[in-house]
Short mmCIF file of C-alpha atoms (C1' of nucleotides) in Angstrom, two decimals:
data_model
loop_
_atom_site.label_atom_id
_atom_site.label_comp_id
_atom_site.label_asym_id
_atom_site.label_seq_id
_atom_site.Cartn_x
_atom_site.Cartn_y
_atom_site.Cartn_z
CA UNK A 921 132.12 95.47 97.41
CA UNK A 922 132.06 98.60 95.80
CA UNK A 923 128.46 100.93 95.61
CA UNK A 924 126.73 100.13 91.84
CA UNK A 925 124.19 102.33 90.81
CA UNK A 926 121.52 102.14 88.18
CA UNK A 927 122.23 104.18 85.57
CA UNK A 928 119.05 105.42 83.48
CA UNK A 929 121.27 107.46 80.92
CA UNK A 930 122.84 104.01 80.00
CA UNK A 931 120.10 101.57 81.61
CA UNK A 932 122.25 99.74 83.54
CA UNK A 933 124.13 99.15 86.88
CA UNK A 934 127.24 100.72 86.78
CA UNK A 935 129.78 100.75 89.74
CA UNK A 936 129.90 104.50 90.98
CA UNK A 937 133.00 106.51 90.19
CA UNK A 938 133.58 110.23 90.93
CA UNK A 939 134.78 112.86 88.91
CA UNK A 940 136.85 114.02 91.69
CA UNK A 941 137.85 110.75 94.18
CA UNK A 942 136.46 111.16 97.89
CA UNK A 943 133.60 113.88 96.38
CA UNK A 944 130.03 113.89 95.30
CA UNK A 945 128.28 116.40 93.39
CA UNK A 946 124.48 115.61 93.44
CA UNK A 947 122.21 117.83 92.25
CA UNK A 948 118.21 116.65 92.31
CA UNK A 949 115.26 118.40 91.11
CA UNK A 950 113.08 120.25 93.49
CA UNK A 951 109.60 121.39 93.56
CA UNK A 952 107.55 124.23 91.75
CA UNK A 953 106.79 126.14 95.07
CA UNK A 954 103.00 127.14 94.18
CA UNK A 955 101.41 125.12 96.50
CA UNK A 956 102.23 122.44 99.67
CA UNK A 957 103.99 119.86 98.94
CA UNK A 958 102.15 116.59 98.74
CA UNK A 959 103.62 112.98 99.68
CA UNK A 960 104.83 112.16 96.04
CA UNK A 961 107.12 114.81 96.92
CA UNK A 962 107.73 113.67 99.96
CA UNK A 963 109.36 110.36 98.39
CA UNK A 964 111.69 112.08 96.06
CA UNK A 965 112.73 113.95 98.98
CA UNK A 966 113.31 111.29 101.61
CA UNK A 967 114.90 109.34 98.86
CA UNK A 968 117.81 111.35 97.73
CA UNK A 969 118.20 112.52 101.29
CA UNK A 970 118.68 108.59 102.21
CA UNK A 971 121.15 108.80 99.54
CA UNK A 972 123.11 111.80 100.10
CA UNK A 973 123.37 110.07 103.34
CA UNK A 974 124.58 106.80 102.58
CA UNK A 975 127.11 108.25 100.42
CA UNK A 976 128.49 110.61 103.32
CA UNK A 977 128.21 107.91 105.45
CA UNK A 978 130.85 105.54 102.96
CA UNK A 979 133.03 108.56 103.42
CA UNK A 980 131.89 111.18 100.64
CA UNK A 981 132.44 114.53 100.99
CA UNK A 982 129.09 115.55 99.07
CA UNK A 983 127.69 118.60 97.87
CA UNK A 984 123.83 118.00 97.49
CA UNK A 985 122.08 121.13 96.04
CA UNK A 986 117.81 120.84 95.39
CA UNK A 987 116.40 123.94 93.41
CA UNK A 988 112.92 125.80 93.92
CA UNK A 989 111.24 126.61 90.72
CA UNK A 990 109.56 130.10 91.89
CA UNK A 991 109.12 131.58 88.68
CA UNK A 992 106.31 129.83 86.81
CA UNK A 993 103.15 129.97 84.80
CA UNK A 994 101.31 128.44 88.21
CA UNK A 995 102.94 130.70 90.61
CA UNK A 996 102.12 133.74 88.35
CA UNK A 997 98.63 132.69 88.30
CA UNK A 998 98.09 131.98 91.49
CA UNK A 999 99.88 134.83 92.50
CA UNK A 1000 97.51 137.50 89.86
CA UNK A 1001 94.63 135.68 91.59
CA UNK A 1002 95.52 136.39 95.03
CA UNK A 1003 96.62 139.81 94.00
CA UNK A 1004 100.07 139.56 94.94
CA UNK A 1005 103.69 139.11 94.04
CA UNK A 1006 104.55 136.11 92.47
CA UNK A 1007 107.53 135.99 94.79
CA UNK A 1008 105.55 136.46 97.79
CA UNK A 1009 103.48 133.41 97.03
CA UNK A 1010 106.84 131.49 96.42
CA UNK A 1011 108.05 132.52 99.30
CA UNK A 1012 105.06 131.03 101.27
CA UNK A 1013 105.38 127.91 100.43
CA UNK A 1014 109.37 127.56 100.27
CA UNK A 1015 108.73 128.50 104.03
CA UNK A 1016 106.25 125.65 104.17
CA UNK A 1017 108.25 123.49 102.04
CA UNK A 1018 111.08 123.82 104.92
CA UNK A 1019 108.55 123.24 107.98
CA UNK A 1020 107.12 119.93 106.13
CA UNK A 1021 110.53 118.13 105.11
CA UNK A 1022 111.56 118.58 109.00
CA UNK A 1023 108.57 116.62 109.70
CA UNK A 1024 110.08 114.34 107.74
CA UNK A 1025 113.27 114.27 109.43
CA UNK A 1026 115.18 115.56 106.09
CA UNK A 1027 118.73 116.73 106.12
CA UNK A 1028 119.20 119.54 104.35
CA UNK A 1029 120.90 119.86 101.32
CA UNK A 1030 123.81 122.31 100.79
CA UNK A 1031 122.21 125.23 98.81
CA UNK A 1032 118.88 125.60 97.92
CA UNK A 1033 118.57 127.62 94.51
CA UNK A 1034 116.29 129.74 93.65
CA UNK A 1035 115.61 130.65 90.17
CA UNK A 1036 114.99 134.26 90.81
CA UNK A 1037 118.16 134.46 92.36
CA UNK A 1038 120.02 132.62 89.40
CA UNK A 1039 118.81 135.27 86.70
CA UNK A 1040 122.14 136.39 86.25
CA UNK A 1041 123.32 132.27 85.84
CA UNK A 1042 120.48 131.57 83.41
CA UNK A 1043 121.12 134.54 81.24
CA UNK A 1044 124.42 133.74 80.84
CA UNK A 1045 123.94 130.26 79.70
CA UNK A 1046 120.61 131.36 77.12
CA UNK A 1047 123.95 133.96 75.70
CA UNK A 1048 126.04 130.71 75.56
CA UNK A 1049 123.76 128.31 73.34
CA UNK A 1050 123.08 130.91 71.02
CA UNK A 1051 126.62 132.28 70.89
CA UNK A 1052 127.53 128.73 69.89
CA UNK A 1053 124.74 128.37 68.04
CA UNK A 1054 121.83 126.19 69.45
CA UNK A 1055 119.37 128.65 69.91
CA UNK A 1056 117.56 131.77 68.16
CA UNK A 1057 115.87 134.67 69.21
CA UNK A 1058 112.78 135.33 67.76
CA UNK A 1059 111.32 138.68 66.60
CA UNK A 1060 109.16 139.19 70.11
CA UNK A 1061 111.99 138.97 71.98
CA UNK A 1062 111.99 134.78 72.73
CA UNK A 1063 115.14 132.62 72.95
CA UNK A 1064 114.14 129.12 71.63
CA UNK A 1065 116.52 125.63 71.56
CA UNK A 1066 116.97 124.31 68.03
CA UNK A 1067 117.00 120.65 68.70
CA UNK A 1068 117.79 119.63 65.62
CA UNK A 1069 121.66 121.47 66.02
CA UNK A 1070 121.91 118.98 69.27
CA UNK A 1071 123.75 115.96 69.39
CA UNK A 1072 122.85 113.36 71.24
CA UNK A 1073 119.25 113.88 71.20
CA UNK A 1074 117.14 111.71 73.23
CA UNK A 1075 120.30 110.13 75.05
CA UNK A 1076 118.46 109.39 78.45
CA UNK A 1077 114.88 109.14 77.14
CA UNK A 1078 115.42 106.84 74.54
CA UNK A 1079 113.26 108.87 72.00
CA UNK A 1080 114.06 109.96 68.46
CA UNK A 1081 113.42 113.07 66.83
CA UNK A 1082 110.88 110.83 63.70
CA UNK A 1083 108.73 109.75 66.31
CA UNK A 1084 108.50 112.93 68.14
CA UNK A 1085 107.05 114.29 65.08
CA UNK A 1086 104.87 111.46 64.34
CA UNK A 1087 103.27 111.51 67.55
CA UNK A 1088 101.24 114.48 66.80
CA UNK A 1089 101.27 115.52 69.88
CA UNK A 1090 104.41 118.29 69.29
CA UNK A 1091 103.25 122.12 70.42
CA UNK A 1092 102.39 124.16 66.98
CA UNK A 1093 103.58 127.89 68.04
CA UNK A 1094 104.20 130.29 64.99
CA UNK A 1095 107.56 131.56 66.98
CA UNK A 1096 109.38 128.43 66.38
CA UNK A 1097 111.15 127.58 63.51
CA UNK A 1098 110.77 123.94 64.35
CA UNK A 1099 107.97 122.48 66.39
CA UNK A 1100 110.18 120.42 68.41
CA UNK A 1101 112.11 123.28 69.74
CA UNK A 1102 111.42 124.72 73.14
CA UNK A 1103 111.68 128.21 74.82
CA UNK A 1104 114.75 128.84 76.95
CA UNK A 1105 113.69 132.16 77.80
CA UNK A 1106 110.39 133.36 77.15
CA UNK A 1107 109.54 137.45 76.35
CA UNK A 1108 107.53 139.02 79.46
CA UNK A 1109 103.83 139.00 78.60
CA UNK A 1110 102.23 142.46 80.24
CA UNK A 1111 99.77 141.15 81.98
CA UNK A 1112 102.00 138.65 83.93
CA UNK A 1113 103.75 141.50 85.65
CA UNK A 1114 106.95 139.05 86.51
CA UNK A 1115 109.99 139.93 84.01
CA UNK A 1116 113.87 140.45 84.22
CA UNK A 1117 115.43 142.65 81.99
CA UNK A 1118 117.95 140.69 79.41
CA UNK A 1119 119.66 141.34 75.87
CA UNK A 1120 116.84 139.75 74.50
CA UNK A 1121 114.04 142.40 76.56
CA UNK A 1122 111.79 141.78 79.08
CA UNK A 1123 111.57 138.23 80.12
CA UNK A 1124 111.55 135.10 82.39
CA UNK A 1125 113.60 131.70 81.83
CA UNK A 1126 111.75 128.41 79.94
CA UNK A 1127 111.10 125.87 82.60
CA UNK A 1128 114.56 124.11 81.80
CA UNK A 1129 117.23 126.69 81.85
CA UNK A 1130 117.58 127.18 85.24
CA UNK A 1131 118.37 123.71 86.57
CA UNK A 1132 120.97 123.87 83.67
CA UNK A 1133 122.25 127.42 85.18
CA UNK A 1134 122.11 126.23 88.81
CA UNK A 1135 124.01 122.94 88.08
CA UNK A 1136 127.04 125.08 86.28
CA UNK A 1137 126.82 127.43 89.17
CA UNK A 1138 126.89 125.33 92.16
CA UNK A 1139 128.84 122.14 90.77
CA UNK A 1140 130.50 122.57 87.77
CA UNK A 1141 129.87 121.74 84.09
CA UNK A 1142 129.69 117.79 84.92
CA UNK A 1143 128.34 116.58 87.60
CA UNK A 1144 128.45 112.47 89.64
CA UNK A 1145 124.49 112.44 90.30
CA UNK A 1146 121.37 114.24 89.07
CA UNK A 1147 118.74 113.05 90.29
CA UNK A 1148 114.38 113.56 90.55
CA UNK A 1149 111.20 112.21 89.85
CA UNK A 1150 110.88 109.49 86.53
CA UNK A 1151 108.24 111.81 85.29
CA UNK A 1152 110.98 113.90 84.86
CA UNK A 1153 112.79 112.42 82.40
CA UNK A 1154 111.30 113.61 79.29
CA UNK A 1155 111.13 116.75 78.64
CA UNK A 1156 113.04 117.77 81.44
CA UNK A 1157 115.86 116.16 82.05
CA UNK A 1158 116.73 115.50 78.56
CA UNK A 1159 116.16 119.53 77.51
CA UNK A 1160 118.65 120.37 80.58
CA UNK A 1161 121.21 118.02 78.93
CA UNK A 1162 120.60 119.60 75.52
CA UNK A 1163 120.90 122.91 77.19
CA UNK A 1164 124.09 122.22 79.14
CA UNK A 1165 125.93 120.25 76.69
CA UNK A 1166 125.57 122.91 74.11
CA UNK A 1167 126.45 125.51 76.36
CA UNK A 1168 129.51 123.80 78.17
CA UNK A 1169 130.62 121.07 75.95
CA UNK A 1170 130.88 118.55 78.06
CA UNK A 1171 128.01 116.12 79.54
CA UNK A 1172 126.35 117.23 82.24
CA UNK A 1173 125.94 114.01 84.31
CA UNK A 1174 127.30 110.58 84.87
CA UNK A 1175 124.52 108.99 86.82
CA UNK A 1176 121.09 109.73 86.13
CA UNK A 1177 118.79 108.75 88.68
CA UNK A 1178 115.06 108.98 89.00
CA UNK A 1179 112.49 107.34 91.98
CA UNK A 1180 109.55 105.82 90.87
CA UNK A 1181 106.16 107.74 91.40
CA UNK A 1182 103.48 107.15 93.66
CA UNK A 1183 100.52 105.77 92.89
CA UNK A 1184 96.73 105.94 94.18
CA UNK A 1185 93.94 103.82 93.51
CA UNK A 1186 91.90 105.08 91.38
CA UNK A 1187 88.55 106.14 91.85
CA UNK A 1188 85.96 104.60 89.40
CA UNK A 1189 87.80 101.15 87.79
CA UNK A 1190 90.24 100.34 90.92
CA UNK A 1191 93.71 101.41 88.79
CA UNK A 1192 96.35 102.86 90.48
CA UNK A 1193 97.22 106.44 89.28
CA UNK A 1194 100.16 108.72 89.87
CA UNK A 1195 99.82 111.18 93.11
CA UNK A 1196 99.69 114.43 91.30
CA UNK A 1197 98.69 118.02 91.51
CA UNK A 1198 97.08 117.53 87.91
CA UNK A 1199 94.61 114.90 88.90
CA UNK A 1200 93.35 116.59 92.09
CA UNK A 1201 94.39 113.17 94.10
CA UNK A 1202 96.73 113.94 96.28
CA UNK A 1203 98.01 114.06 100.32
CA UNK A 1204 99.66 117.11 101.70
CA UNK A 1205 102.69 116.33 103.58
CA UNK A 1206 101.49 118.49 106.30
CA UNK A 1207 98.70 116.38 106.65
CA UNK A 1208 99.56 112.88 106.61
CA UNK A 1209 102.27 114.17 109.26
CA UNK A 1210 99.71 115.47 111.86
CA UNK A 1211 98.61 111.61 112.30
CA UNK A 1212 101.73 109.43 111.43
CA UNK A 1213 105.11 110.36 112.41
CA UNK A 1214 108.45 110.86 110.42
CA UNK A 1215 109.63 106.84 111.46
CA UNK A 1216 106.76 105.80 110.42
CA UNK A 1217 106.80 108.14 106.95
CA UNK A 1218 110.21 107.39 106.27
CA UNK A 1219 109.94 103.62 106.72
CA UNK A 1220 106.89 103.40 104.22
CA UNK A 1221 109.25 104.96 101.80
CA UNK A 1222 112.05 103.29 102.57
CA UNK A 1223 110.52 99.92 102.52
CA UNK A 1224 110.60 99.78 99.18
CA UNK A 1225 113.24 99.88 96.52
CA UNK A 1226 113.24 104.06 95.24
CA UNK A 1227 112.85 103.27 91.80
CA UNK A 1228 109.66 101.30 92.19
CA UNK A 1229 106.65 102.62 91.90
CA UNK A 1230 104.42 102.66 95.61
CA UNK A 1231 101.14 102.51 95.82
CA UNK A 1232 99.78 105.24 98.65
CA UNK A 1233 97.64 104.83 101.39
CA UNK A 1234 96.77 105.04 104.99
CA UNK A 1235 96.35 101.55 105.25
CA UNK A 1236 99.91 100.88 103.74
CA UNK A 1237 101.03 103.61 106.75
CA UNK A 1238 99.58 101.94 109.19
CA UNK A 1239 100.91 98.97 108.32
CA UNK A 1240 104.93 100.46 108.17
CA UNK A 1241 103.47 101.75 111.82
CA UNK A 1242 102.94 98.41 113.16
CA UNK A 1243 105.69 96.90 111.40
CA UNK A 1244 108.35 99.22 112.57
CA UNK A 1245 107.17 99.80 116.13
CA UNK A 1246 108.52 96.11 116.11
CA UNK A 1247 112.03 98.02 115.75
CA UNK A 1248 111.07 100.17 118.12
CA UNK A 1249 110.22 97.69 120.79
CA UNK A 1250 113.30 96.10 120.19
CA UNK A 1251 115.35 99.38 120.38
CA UNK A 1252 113.71 100.11 123.61
CA UNK A 1253 114.27 96.31 124.95
CA UNK A 1254 118.15 96.66 124.14
CA UNK A 1255 118.59 99.87 125.60
CA UNK A 1256 116.70 98.84 128.86
CA UNK A 1257 118.82 95.96 128.57
CA UNK A 1258 122.23 97.81 128.35
CA UNK A 1259 120.96 99.08 131.60
CA UNK A 1260 120.00 96.30 133.26
CA UNK A 1261 121.52 92.87 131.46
CA UNK A 1262 123.79 90.56 132.95
CA UNK A 1263 127.72 91.82 132.83
CA UNK A 1264 130.26 90.09 130.49
CA UNK A 1265 132.48 90.81 127.96
CA UNK A 1266 129.92 90.23 125.36
CA UNK A 1267 131.14 89.30 122.47
CA UNK A 1268 128.64 90.28 119.85
CA UNK A 1269 131.38 90.91 117.09
CA UNK A 1270 129.87 88.11 114.57
CA UNK A 1271 126.24 89.41 114.88
CA UNK A 1272 127.86 93.33 114.24
CA UNK A 1273 129.90 92.42 111.50
CA UNK A 1274 127.57 90.26 109.76
CA UNK A 1275 124.76 92.45 110.11
CA UNK A 1276 126.94 95.55 108.96
CA UNK A 1277 128.19 93.64 106.16
CA UNK A 1278 124.97 93.20 104.91
CA UNK A 1279 122.86 95.73 105.07
CA UNK A 1280 125.86 97.63 103.20
CA UNK A 1281 125.92 94.99 100.69
CA UNK A 1282 122.32 95.86 100.25
CA UNK A 1283 122.92 99.72 99.93
CA UNK A 1284 125.88 99.15 97.77
CA UNK A 1285 122.98 97.07 95.72
CA UNK A 1286 121.84 100.69 93.79
CA UNK A 1287 120.58 101.81 97.21
CA UNK A 1288 118.19 98.47 98.05
CA UNK A 1289 117.10 99.74 101.27
CA UNK A 1290 114.38 97.37 101.42
CA UNK A 1291 116.93 94.59 101.62
CA UNK A 1292 118.58 96.90 104.13
CA UNK A 1293 115.30 96.95 106.62
CA UNK A 1294 115.32 93.16 106.30
CA UNK A 1295 118.95 93.19 107.96
CA UNK A 1296 117.50 95.22 110.76
CA UNK A 1297 114.35 92.91 111.31
CA UNK A 1298 116.78 89.65 111.37
CA UNK A 1299 119.11 91.38 114.36
CA UNK A 1300 115.88 92.17 115.73
CA UNK A 1301 114.94 88.76 116.25
CA UNK A 1302 118.41 87.76 117.09
CA UNK A 1303 118.45 89.95 119.52
CA UNK A 1304 115.29 89.41 121.07
CA UNK A 1305 116.27 85.63 121.29
CA UNK A 1306 119.82 86.13 123.02
CA UNK A 1307 118.24 89.15 125.49
CA UNK A 1308 115.41 85.97 126.55
CA UNK A 1309 118.11 83.53 126.81
CA UNK A 1310 120.44 85.72 128.43
CA UNK A 1311 123.08 85.27 126.24
CA UNK A 1312 123.53 88.48 125.78
CA UNK A 1313 125.28 90.87 128.00
CA UNK A 1314 124.70 94.60 128.94
CA UNK A 1315 127.83 95.47 127.20
CA UNK A 1316 126.86 93.66 124.26
CA UNK A 1317 123.75 95.12 123.61
CA UNK A 1318 124.99 98.52 124.27
CA UNK A 1319 127.13 97.61 120.91
CA UNK A 1320 124.36 96.55 119.49
CA UNK A 1321 122.68 99.93 120.32
CA UNK A 1322 125.63 101.70 118.46
CA UNK A 1323 125.73 99.17 115.51
CA UNK A 1324 121.84 99.97 114.73
CA UNK A 1325 122.41 103.95 115.62
CA UNK A 1326 125.43 103.70 112.93
CA UNK A 1327 123.17 102.21 110.02
CA UNK A 1328 120.16 104.56 111.05
CA UNK A 1329 122.56 107.78 110.23
CA UNK A 1330 121.51 106.91 106.42
CA UNK A 1331 117.37 105.48 107.01
CA UNK A 1332 116.68 108.06 110.05
CA UNK A 1333 113.67 105.49 111.00
CA UNK A 1334 114.80 104.85 115.03
CA UNK A 1335 113.63 107.43 117.77
CA UNK A 1336 116.65 109.60 118.67
CA UNK A 1337 118.75 109.31 121.58
CA UNK A 1338 116.71 111.01 124.24
CA UNK A 1339 119.34 114.05 125.90
CA UNK A 1340 118.77 112.95 129.39
CA UNK A 1341 121.10 110.65 130.94
CA UNK A 1342 120.45 110.54 134.56
CA UNK A 1343 121.59 108.08 136.56
CA UNK A 1344 119.34 109.80 139.67
CA UNK A 1345 116.40 109.03 137.59
CA UNK A 1346 117.48 105.46 136.11
CA UNK A 1347 117.78 104.84 140.48
CA UNK A 1348 114.26 105.64 140.77
CA UNK A 1349 112.98 103.76 138.41
CA UNK A 1350 114.43 100.89 139.37
CA UNK A 1351 113.16 101.27 143.07
CA UNK A 1352 109.88 101.55 141.52
CA UNK A 1353 110.19 98.60 139.57
CA UNK A 1354 111.25 96.58 142.77
CA UNK A 1355 108.43 97.98 144.41
CA UNK A 1356 106.09 96.65 141.54
CA UNK A 1357 108.02 93.23 142.10
CA UNK A 1358 107.15 93.16 145.45
CA UNK A 1359 103.54 94.26 145.42
CA UNK A 1360 103.13 91.23 142.63
CA UNK A 1361 105.02 88.40 144.62
CA UNK A 1362 101.96 89.54 147.39
CA UNK A 1363 99.70 89.64 144.79
CA UNK A 1364 98.87 92.92 145.30
CA UNK A 1365 97.83 93.70 141.87
CA UNK A 1366 95.38 96.56 142.06
CA UNK A 1367 99.24 98.55 143.63
CA UNK A 1368 101.34 97.21 140.85
CA UNK A 1369 98.65 98.17 137.87
CA UNK A 1370 98.61 101.34 139.58
CA UNK A 1371 102.14 102.28 139.24
CA UNK A 1372 102.12 100.65 135.86
CA UNK A 1373 98.72 102.64 134.35
CA UNK A 1374 100.48 105.92 136.37
CA UNK A 1375 103.96 105.84 134.83
CA UNK A 1376 102.40 104.99 131.48
CA UNK A 1377 100.12 108.56 131.83
CA UNK A 1378 103.88 110.04 132.59
CA UNK A 1379 105.22 108.83 129.68
CA UNK A 1380 107.02 105.28 130.80
CA UNK A 1381 105.66 102.40 129.89
CA UNK A 1382 106.62 99.06 131.76
CA UNK A 1383 106.61 95.73 130.10
CA UNK A 1384 106.48 92.29 132.66
CA UNK A 1385 108.61 89.63 131.94
CA UNK A 1386 109.46 86.41 133.89
CA UNK A 1387 112.91 88.14 134.90
CA UNK A 1388 111.42 91.33 135.89
CA UNK A 1389 109.89 94.47 134.33
CA UNK A 1390 111.32 96.40 131.48
CA UNK A 1391 111.03 99.97 131.04
CA UNK A 1392 111.14 102.75 128.30
CA UNK A 1393 110.34 105.75 126.86
CA UNK A 1394 107.11 105.92 125.36
"C1'" G B 756 101.59 104.37 67.88
"C1'" U B 757 107.16 105.56 70.48
"C1'" C B 758 110.10 104.96 75.05
"C1'" G B 759 110.51 103.33 80.02
"C1'" G B 760 109.30 99.62 84.28
"C1'" G B 761 106.60 96.24 86.52
"C1'" A B 762 103.26 91.20 86.76
"C1'" U B 763 105.82 87.23 93.63
"C1'" A B 764 101.66 83.84 98.55
"C1'" A B 765 95.20 87.52 101.99
"C1'" C B 766 98.31 92.10 101.72
"C1'" A B 767 102.55 94.93 100.97
"C1'" C B 768 107.37 94.12 99.44
"C1'" A B 769 112.61 92.11 98.60
"C1'" G B 770 115.89 88.37 95.57
"C1'" C B 771 117.82 84.27 93.42
"C1'" G B 772 119.52 79.47 88.23
"C1'" G B 773 119.16 74.49 92.74
"C1'" C B 774 119.30 76.05 99.77
"C1'" U B 775 111.77 78.13 99.78
"C1'" A B 776 113.09 86.13 102.58
"C1'" U B 777 111.11 90.42 105.32
"C1'" G B 778 106.69 92.83 107.65
"C1'" U B 779 101.48 92.63 108.23
"C1'" G B 780 97.26 89.65 108.84
"C1'" C B 781 96.05 84.63 109.56
"C1'" G B 782 95.90 79.34 112.06
"C1'" G B 783 98.49 76.29 115.94
"C1'" G B 784 102.15 76.34 120.67
"C1'" A B 785 105.42 78.59 124.29
"C1'" C B 786 105.50 82.56 128.25
"C1'" U B 787 101.27 84.95 131.41
"C1'" G B 788 97.95 87.24 137.77
"C1'" C B 789 96.40 91.02 133.62
"C1'" A B 790 98.29 94.49 129.89
"C1'" G B 791 102.13 94.74 126.90
"C1'" A B 792 106.35 92.31 124.29
"C1'" U B 793 108.53 88.32 122.47
"C1'" C B 794 109.81 83.35 120.94
"C1'" C B 795 108.65 78.69 118.45
"C1'" U B 796 105.45 76.80 114.91
"C1'" G B 797 101.73 76.36 110.26
"C1'" A B 798 99.28 77.62 105.38
"C1'" U B 799 98.62 80.13 101.14
"C1'" A B 800 103.99 82.33 95.87
"C1'" C B 801 106.39 83.68 92.39
"C1'" G B 802 100.60 86.42 85.53
"C1'" G B 803 99.61 82.40 80.76
"C1'" G B 804 102.23 79.09 77.21
"C1'" G B 805 106.81 77.77 74.44
"C1'" G B 806 112.46 77.50 75.02
"C1'" U B 807 117.49 76.92 76.75
"C1'" U B 808 119.35 73.85 81.32
"C1'" C B 809 120.38 67.70 84.80
"C1'" G B 810 117.36 71.56 87.07
"C1'" A B 811 113.99 78.17 86.53
"C1'" U B 812 110.48 82.07 90.25
"C1'" C B 813 115.04 83.89 88.76
"C1'" C B 814 117.96 83.44 81.55
"C1'" C B 815 115.55 83.50 76.33
"C1'" C B 816 111.31 84.11 72.85
"C1'" U B 817 106.02 85.33 72.86
"C1'" C B 818 101.04 86.40 74.58
"C1'" U B 819 98.18 88.85 78.18
"C1'" C B 820 97.48 93.10 81.69
"C1'" C B 821 99.43 96.83 84.61
"C1'" C B 822 101.65 101.74 85.52
"C1'" G B 823 104.65 105.87 83.87
"C1'" A B 824 106.84 109.41 80.09
"C1'" C B 825 105.64 111.48 74.88
"C1'" U B 826 101.59 118.25 77.73
"C1'" C B 827 102.58 121.24 83.47
"C1'" C B 828 104.56 117.21 86.79
"C1'" A B 829 108.60 114.64 92.42
#
RNA sequence: GUCGGGAUAACACAGCGGCUAUGUGCGGGACUGCAGAUCCUGAUACGGGGGUUCGAUCCCCUCUCCCGACUCCA
């Protein structure tokens, strides 16, 4: 079974074949760092984190690059308002970005290039585009891309030039030779205080060019996967393709993947709308992370296919929390069972192989994390039952746990192993458990409940059942 | 208007041409000193209308509605 990816370039599910066998180059559009990241960004970050994790799980050596746009109108405006340098402002939000994504359990990408630190590459690419005849310099020292000269216009977004013209929404600008053209280099404006020297005078990059330049610098002319939110398909990704292909003469990316938008229930007319800064309906990651742990947030996002729209609400997170608790309980119970269950060779191969095989089949089907998570719930029911009838052995439980950990390297929704592996502690706990058993046999419930309560206060939860008590760390 | 994506039980969200998914919630039952957990079980589905088929929720056509993009946007 091979990995199938829904490719937005062709709008088909295609078998994943890399340029170089065993290696994956992946570029994901990051954020403009002028404010804290919100849950919509979190979705994209977690989705591509999951994708990178799965590819790694499949044995690929992956290079994952995500950029920071730190040169941008909004940054300049906000920095001017605060009376600080634009790069000082963006630095602040880059730091916040890392703090916030850490709260989401995100594995770091290999590099996080910043536009401000890739000026050489950007200028070189602009120059190349002009040299190749796809760009022109205006009198004020800006450089524009000639859209009509590009081959394959609209290959990603299925747009035709005629449609663009008739839409009546293309911006007019006296510097442009054609309203469809877009800036790849913008001449400096004196009041902005944010520019770099270039062959065309002081200026700064256009919005799309940094990604093209960074991809070339870090990953090469043609990469395997290019990702981002589906709101970037047009014009951002379309223009990235035009620029890169005009400069390099080869396709930019083989697979284009886009995550669906996070939506928020509209206030007045109960329609859903996209969570975004401009609509003001966003929830900051740092605020949400105060109420919900990373496992819950990840579960919430991964419990839906990455490309589908997803409704945001605290009630959704609460439901995710309850659902995930079932998995966490099962995981904790298995850990307890692996300590105190019956001995035996514990043949659980069928369960393990079947679960792994179905889990992988789900993931291979365009990263269907939702279906993969269903396997975890099935496994929980199977093992809960096996623990209840004692058909599971402690060795079997250990093997199931190993499988769960293995699969969780992809999802990151199960609690991490405590560093502790303390036999003495286990022995003490087992004394307490036995003591309670005796007390309960003598119906001295006040004392047995007191032990249970005190242990709960100390962070350990005891659960009684017909065949003795189990304990786990809360 | 153009281009994408949707419409699945109370809610969320998968999936498949015939074997009724998963979680939450709700109704029974088991277990139980209590708490918690767990197991068994019940009910409520595939937007409307055509068509293809022995058979469609799944394929085709059409209608309605929703979301996103076309302006900064993950």
